[in-house]
């Protein structure tokens, strides 16, 4: 089963780490360097899941999640937040915006793969 993922993170290193973790497991990974770029990349794409950071320039993760959820095609697309943040109030805010799950960096590649397969499979 090949899943298509959109990874949105302002860190090039983190985008590459996600790609290196997922591609060998058969995922197709598209990347965007912030929320504004993420919304642009989503046009015409139907990823099986989206991974987003919270702290990004131009449009943060909360705004990005809200923007994705306003689009008819992506209302049900699973969104995993991958961030260094662990505060409960931020998790609640992300879930309220429409996030499906929360993973704290640094991430375990096997756990990320398993989480994506659970939400998108």
One Martini backbone bead per residue (centre of mass of N, CA, C, O) as a GRO file, in nm:
protein
  121
    1UNK     BB    1   0.092   0.040   0.027
    2UNK     BB    2   0.061   0.364  -0.108
    3UNK     BB    3   0.133   0.668   0.043
    4UNK     BB    4   0.036   1.009   0.051
    5UNK     BB    5   0.243   1.287   0.155
    6UNK     BB    6   0.233   1.593   0.346
    7UNK     BB    7   0.511   1.803   0.436
    8UNK     BB    8   0.514   2.068   0.690
    9UNK     BB    9   0.824   2.257   0.710
   10UNK     BB   10   1.076   2.501   0.778
   11UNK     BB   11   1.269   2.253   0.792
   12UNK     BB   12   1.475   2.093   0.586
   13UNK     BB   13   1.572   1.867   0.771
   14UNK     BB   14   1.291   1.761   0.850
   15UNK     BB   15   1.192   1.695   0.567
   16UNK     BB   16   1.418   1.487   0.513
   17UNK     BB   17   1.358   1.297   0.753
   18UNK     BB   18   1.078   1.221   0.657
   19UNK     BB   19   1.157   1.112   0.383
   20UNK     BB   20   1.366   0.895   0.493
   21UNK     BB   21   1.144   0.742   0.660
   22UNK     BB   22   0.912   0.692   0.426
   23UNK     BB   23   1.015   0.594   0.144
   24UNK     BB   24   1.119   0.301   0.222
   25UNK     BB   25   0.798   0.237   0.303
   26UNK     BB   26   0.635   0.360   0.028
   27UNK     BB   27   0.618   0.656   0.032
   28UNK     BB   28   0.489   0.966  -0.078
   29UNK     BB   29   0.668   1.283  -0.073
   30UNK     BB   30   0.557   1.599   0.004
   31UNK     BB   31   0.665   1.946   0.019
   32UNK     BB   32   0.668   2.225   0.262
   33UNK     BB   33   0.788   2.543   0.416
   34UNK     BB   34   0.480   2.625   0.477
   35UNK     BB   35   0.152   2.699   0.496
   36UNK     BB   36   0.126   2.850   0.229
   37UNK     BB   37   0.269   2.632   0.061
   38UNK     BB   38   0.083   2.400   0.145
   39UNK     BB   39  -0.173   2.508   0.007
   40UNK     BB   40  -0.049   2.511  -0.277
   41UNK     BB   41   0.031   2.204  -0.294
   42UNK     BB   42  -0.267   2.091  -0.254
   43UNK     BB   43  -0.333   2.169  -0.526
   44UNK     BB   44  -0.441   1.879  -0.690
   45UNK     BB   45  -0.416   1.715  -0.426
   46UNK     BB   46  -0.447   1.373  -0.249
   47UNK     BB   47  -0.362   1.310   0.034
   48UNK     BB   48  -0.367   1.074   0.295
   49UNK     BB   49  -0.167   1.277   0.450
   50UNK     BB   50  -0.067   1.520   0.706
   51UNK     BB   51   0.226   1.704   0.798
   52UNK     BB   52   0.278   1.937   1.078
   53UNK     BB   53   0.388   2.212   1.198
   54UNK     BB   54   0.368   2.497   1.406
   55UNK     BB   55   0.642   2.664   1.384
   56UNK     BB   56   0.586   2.917   1.141
   57UNK     BB   57   0.599   3.113   0.889
   58UNK     BB   58   0.320   3.318   0.784
   59UNK     BB   59   0.195   3.010   0.861
   60UNK     BB   60   0.084   2.828   1.092
   61UNK     BB   61  -0.038   2.526   1.188
   62UNK     BB   62  -0.318   2.621   1.275
   63UNK     BB   63  -0.385   2.780   1.014
   64UNK     BB   64  -0.340   2.544   0.822
   65UNK     BB   65  -0.552   2.352   0.930
   66UNK     BB   66  -0.790   2.544   0.885
   67UNK     BB   67  -0.748   2.576   0.578
   68UNK     BB   68  -0.787   2.278   0.507
   69UNK     BB   69  -1.080   2.247   0.641
   70UNK     BB   70  -1.218   2.447   0.420
   71UNK     BB   71  -1.168   2.215   0.223
   72UNK     BB   72  -1.354   1.982   0.084
   73UNK     BB   73  -1.120   1.769  -0.002
   74UNK     BB   74  -0.981   1.801   0.321
   75UNK     BB   75  -1.168   1.745   0.572
   76UNK     BB   76  -1.065   1.417   0.608
   77UNK     BB   77  -0.774   1.461   0.626
   78UNK     BB   78  -0.517   1.358   0.787
   79UNK     BB   79  -0.355   1.531   1.074
   80UNK     BB   80  -0.020   1.563   1.173
   81UNK     BB   81   0.158   1.672   1.446
   82UNK     BB   82   0.505   1.792   1.423
   83UNK     BB   83   0.670   1.869   1.733
   84UNK     BB   84   0.825   2.021   2.018
   85UNK     BB   85   0.562   2.046   2.135
   86UNK     BB   86   0.365   1.955   2.463
   87UNK     BB   87   0.130   2.125   2.529
   88UNK     BB   88  -0.197   2.074   2.601
   89UNK     BB   89  -0.317   2.341   2.479
   90UNK     BB   90  -0.201   2.287   2.192
   91UNK     BB   91  -0.346   2.023   2.137
   92UNK     BB   92  -0.629   2.138   2.162
   93UNK     BB   93  -0.599   2.350   1.941
   94UNK     BB   94  -0.539   2.148   1.713
   95UNK     BB   95  -0.797   1.979   1.739
   96UNK     BB   96  -0.992   2.217   1.693
   97UNK     BB   97  -0.875   2.276   1.401
   98UNK     BB   98  -0.827   1.939   1.296
   99UNK     BB   99  -0.651   1.745   1.425
  100UNK     BB  100  -0.563   1.399   1.469
  101UNK     BB  101  -0.254   1.434   1.573
  102UNK     BB  102   0.050   1.385   1.794
  103UNK     BB  103   0.406   1.455   1.752
  104UNK     BB  104   0.716   1.443   1.903
  105UNK     BB  105   1.010   1.584   1.891
  106UNK     BB  106   1.179   1.346   1.826
  107UNK     BB  107   1.123   1.095   1.595
  108UNK     BB  108   1.002   0.775   1.531
  109UNK     BB  109   0.981   0.625   1.238
  110UNK     BB  110   0.801   0.380   1.313
  111UNK     BB  111   0.576   0.550   1.452
  112UNK     BB  112   0.505   0.725   1.211
  113UNK     BB  113   0.423   0.501   1.020
  114UNK     BB  114   0.203   0.381   1.201
  115UNK     BB  115   0.029   0.636   1.225
  116UNK     BB  116  -0.026   0.669   0.922
  117UNK     BB  117  -0.157   0.390   0.878
  118UNK     BB  118  -0.390   0.438   1.076
  119UNK     BB  119  -0.514   0.713   0.948
  120UNK     BB  120  -0.480   0.627   0.617
  121UNK     BB  121  -0.543   0.309   0.575
   0.00000   0.00000   0.00000
